[in-house]
Coordinates of C-alpha atoms in Angstrom, one line a residue:
Chain Q
D1 CA -21.0 51.7 24.8
G2 CA -19.3 51.3 28.2
G3 CA -18.9 54.2 30.7
I4 CA -20.0 55.9 34.0
T5 CA -23.5 57.6 34.4
Q6 CA -23.8 60.2 36.7
S7 CA -27.4 61.6 37.6
P8 CA -28.7 64.3 37.7
K9 CA -26.2 66.8 35.8
Y10 CA -27.6 69.6 38.2
L11 CA -29.3 69.5 41.3
F12 CA -30.8 71.9 43.6
R13 CA -31.4 71.6 47.5
K14 CA -32.2 73.4 50.4
E15 CA -29.9 73.6 53.2
G16 CA -30.7 70.9 55.8
Q17 CA -31.9 68.5 53.3
N18 CA -29.9 65.2 52.6
V19 CA -29.4 64.5 49.0
T20 CA -28.1 61.3 46.7
L21 CA -26.2 61.6 44.0
S22 CA -26.3 58.6 41.4
C23 CA -23.4 56.8 40.0
E24 CA -23.6 53.8 37.7
Q25 CA -20.9 51.8 35.8
N26 CA -21.2 49.2 33.1
L27 CA -17.4 48.9 32.5
N28 CA -17.3 45.8 34.9
H29 CA -15.0 47.8 37.1
D30 CA -13.9 46.7 40.8
A31 CA -13.1 49.8 42.1
M32 CA -15.1 53.1 42.4
Y33 CA -14.6 56.5 43.8
W34 CA -16.0 59.7 44.7
Y35 CA -14.4 63.1 44.3
R36 CA -15.4 66.7 45.0
Q37 CA -13.9 69.1 42.8
D38 CA -14.0 72.9 43.9
P39 CA -12.2 75.9 41.7
G40 CA -8.5 75.9 42.2
Q41 CA -8.4 72.9 44.7
G42 CA -8.1 69.9 42.2
L43 CA -9.9 66.9 43.2
R44 CA -10.3 65.6 46.5
L45 CA -11.4 62.0 47.3
I46 CA -14.4 61.6 49.3
Y47 CA -15.0 57.8 49.5
Y48 CA -13.8 54.8 47.6
S49 CA -14.6 51.1 47.3
Q50 CA -12.7 48.1 46.0
I51 CA -15.2 45.7 46.4
V52 CA -19.2 45.4 46.9
N53 CA -20.0 45.8 50.5
D54 CA -16.8 47.5 51.3
F55 CA -15.8 51.1 51.4
Q56 CA -13.3 53.2 52.9
K57 CA -13.1 56.9 53.7
G58 CA -11.1 59.1 51.7
D59 CA -9.8 62.6 52.8
I60 CA -12.9 64.7 53.3
A61 CA -15.4 62.2 54.0
E62 CA -17.3 63.8 56.9
G63 CA -20.9 65.0 55.9
Y64 CA -20.9 62.1 53.1
S65 CA -22.0 58.6 53.0
V66 CA -22.0 55.8 50.5
S67 CA -23.1 52.1 49.7
R68 CA -22.1 49.6 47.5
E69 CA -24.6 46.8 47.5
K70 CA -24.1 46.2 43.5
K71 CA -20.7 46.2 41.5
E72 CA -22.3 48.6 39.1
S73 CA -23.7 51.2 41.3
F74 CA -21.9 53.5 43.9
P75 CA -24.5 56.3 45.3
L76 CA -23.1 59.3 47.3
T77 CA -25.6 60.9 50.2
V78 CA -24.6 64.3 50.8
T79 CA -26.1 64.9 54.4
S80 CA -27.1 68.1 56.1
A81 CA -24.0 67.5 58.4
Q82 CA -21.7 68.6 55.2
K83 CA -21.1 72.2 56.2
N84 CA -20.3 73.2 52.7
P85 CA -22.0 70.8 50.2
T86 CA -22.3 73.2 47.1
A87 CA -19.8 71.6 44.5
F88 CA -19.0 69.4 41.4
Y89 CA -19.0 65.8 42.3
L90 CA -17.3 63.4 40.3
C91 CA -17.8 59.8 40.2
A92 CA -14.8 57.2 38.9
S93 CA -14.0 53.8 38.2
T94 CA -11.1 51.4 37.6
L95 CA -9.8 48.0 37.3
D96 CA -8.6 47.0 40.9
R97 CA -5.0 47.1 40.0
H98 CA -2.1 49.4 40.3
N99 CA -1.7 51.9 37.3
S100 CA -5.2 51.2 35.8
P101 CA -6.6 54.4 34.4
L102 CA -9.5 56.2 36.1
H103 CA -12.6 56.7 33.9
F104 CA -14.7 59.5 35.2
G105 CA -18.5 60.3 34.8
N106 CA -19.6 63.8 33.7
G107 CA -20.2 64.8 36.9
T108 CA -23.0 66.3 39.0
R109 CA -23.1 70.2 40.1
L110 CA -25.0 70.2 43.6
T111 CA -26.2 73.8 44.6
V112 CA -27.6 73.9 48.2
T113 CA -29.0 77.0 49.2
Chain K
Q1 CA 0.4 68.5 52.9
Q2 CA 0.7 69.2 49.3
Q3 CA 2.3 66.2 47.8
V4 CA 2.0 67.3 44.1
K5 CA 2.4 71.0 43.3
Q6 CA 1.3 72.0 39.9
S7 CA 1.9 75.3 38.1
P8 CA 1.0 77.7 36.8
Q9 CA -2.7 77.8 37.8
S10 CA -3.7 79.4 34.5
L11 CA -1.9 80.0 31.4
I12 CA -2.8 81.5 27.9
V13 CA -1.0 80.7 24.7
Q14 CA -1.4 82.1 21.3
K15 CA -2.8 79.5 18.7
G16 CA 0.4 77.6 17.4
G17 CA 2.5 78.1 20.4
I18 CA 3.9 75.7 22.9
S19 CA 1.9 75.3 26.2
I20 CA 3.9 74.0 29.2
I21 CA 2.6 73.1 32.6
N22 CA 4.8 71.9 35.3
C23 CA 4.4 69.5 38.1
A24 CA 6.6 68.8 41.2
Y25 CA 6.3 65.8 43.4
E26 CA 7.3 65.4 47.0
N27 CA 7.0 61.9 47.6
T28 CA 10.0 60.0 46.6
A29 CA 7.8 56.8 46.5
F30 CA 5.7 57.8 43.7
D31 CA 5.8 55.6 40.7
Y32 CA 3.2 56.4 38.4
F33 CA 2.5 59.7 37.0
P34 CA -0.8 60.1 34.8
W35 CA -1.8 63.6 33.3
Y36 CA -5.5 64.3 32.9
Q37 CA -7.7 66.5 30.4
Q38 CA -10.9 67.9 31.8
F39 CA -13.0 69.9 29.6
P40 CA -15.8 72.5 31.0
G41 CA -18.8 70.5 32.4
K42 CA -17.1 67.1 31.9
G43 CA -15.2 64.5 33.7
P44 CA -11.3 64.2 33.4
A45 CA -9.9 61.8 30.9
L46 CA -6.6 60.2 30.9
L47 CA -4.4 61.9 28.3
I48 CA -0.8 60.3 29.2
A49 CA 0.7 58.5 31.9
I50 CA 4.5 57.8 32.9
R51 CA 6.4 55.8 34.8
P52 CA 10.0 56.9 36.7
D53 CA 11.9 54.7 34.2
V54 CA 11.1 56.6 31.2
S55 CA 12.1 60.2 30.7
E56 CA 9.7 61.0 28.1
K57 CA 6.6 60.0 26.4
K58 CA 4.7 61.3 23.6
E59 CA 1.2 60.9 22.2
G60 CA 0.8 63.3 19.1
R61 CA 1.1 66.8 19.8
F62 CA 1.4 65.9 23.9
T63 CA 4.7 65.1 25.3
I64 CA 5.5 64.4 29.1
S65 CA 8.8 64.6 30.2
F66 CA 10.1 63.4 33.6
N67 CA 13.0 64.2 35.6
K68 CA 13.2 61.6 38.0
S69 CA 16.3 63.2 40.3
A70 CA 14.5 66.6 40.3
K71 CA 11.2 64.9 41.1
Q72 CA 9.5 67.1 38.1
S73 CA 7.5 66.3 35.4
S74 CA 6.2 68.7 32.5
L75 CA 3.6 68.6 30.0
H76 CA 4.3 70.0 26.6
I77 CA 1.4 70.7 24.0
M78 CA 3.1 71.7 20.9
D79 CA 1.1 73.9 17.9
S80 CA -1.5 74.6 20.6
Q81 CA -5.1 74.6 19.2
P82 CA -8.3 76.4 20.6
G83 CA -9.7 73.0 21.2
D84 CA -6.8 72.2 23.7
S85 CA -8.3 74.8 26.0
A86 CA -9.0 72.8 29.0
T87 CA -8.1 71.9 32.6
Y88 CA -4.9 69.9 32.8
F89 CA -4.3 67.9 36.1
C90 CA -1.2 66.0 37.0
A91 CA -1.4 63.0 39.6
A92 CA 0.7 60.4 41.0
S93 CA 0.5 57.2 43.0
W94 CA 2.8 54.6 44.6
G95 CA 3.3 50.8 45.1
S96 CA -0.1 48.9 45.6
N97 CA -2.0 52.2 46.5
Y98 CA -4.7 52.8 44.0
Q99 CA -5.6 56.5 45.2
L100 CA -4.2 59.2 43.2
I101 CA -2.7 62.3 44.7
W102 CA -3.9 65.4 42.5
G103 CA -2.2 68.5 41.7
A104 CA -4.6 71.6 41.8
G105 CA -4.9 71.9 37.9
T106 CA -4.0 74.4 35.4
K107 CA -6.7 76.0 33.2
L108 CA -5.5 76.4 29.9
I109 CA -6.9 78.8 27.3
I110 CA -5.6 78.7 23.6
K111 CA -6.2 82.2 21.9
P112 CA -7.2 81.8 18.3

């Protein structure tokens, strides 16, 4: 079955450490997205990529970095510069055209202490 | 600036009742209005999407209505069931912009 795989489901890190969240899709979608979800705040866009080797900052990119070396993969690194990294992170993909629905993975819950 | 305002933040409905969630859009350029459903520990999934030239769209017990002049949309869930308990998001986008602007979400609980 086609879909988006995020791993791991739960991740624990100490403050000051960088951590990389994995996102892989086999839907042959062009565009991929990273969202952060906090209670009561909806989904906020961190980064997105419409083609390989290109990506754009979203609304809350500070303290995060991404790469898009392959069409299927869009890993997110949460750096030590991110002031409040504990959150639920969602990866999504879509065909790169207007009104195409977003397909989401099941998220990674990151806890930093 | 919040361009998509969703209400209520949370909602409790008895089984068999009607659940109603509202969204107001501040950007008149929006031309695509999807609604997503998210179960705990899962990613959101598209429920229904509507365009401004359509006033109502129905998928089983779920109906979206859209009022273009008022810039508002509503999700109605008829005969609500405990399995409908989830968080619901409205969203919007415009033109060739592929990014969605999201509402804050409504946590719906259906009491058996």
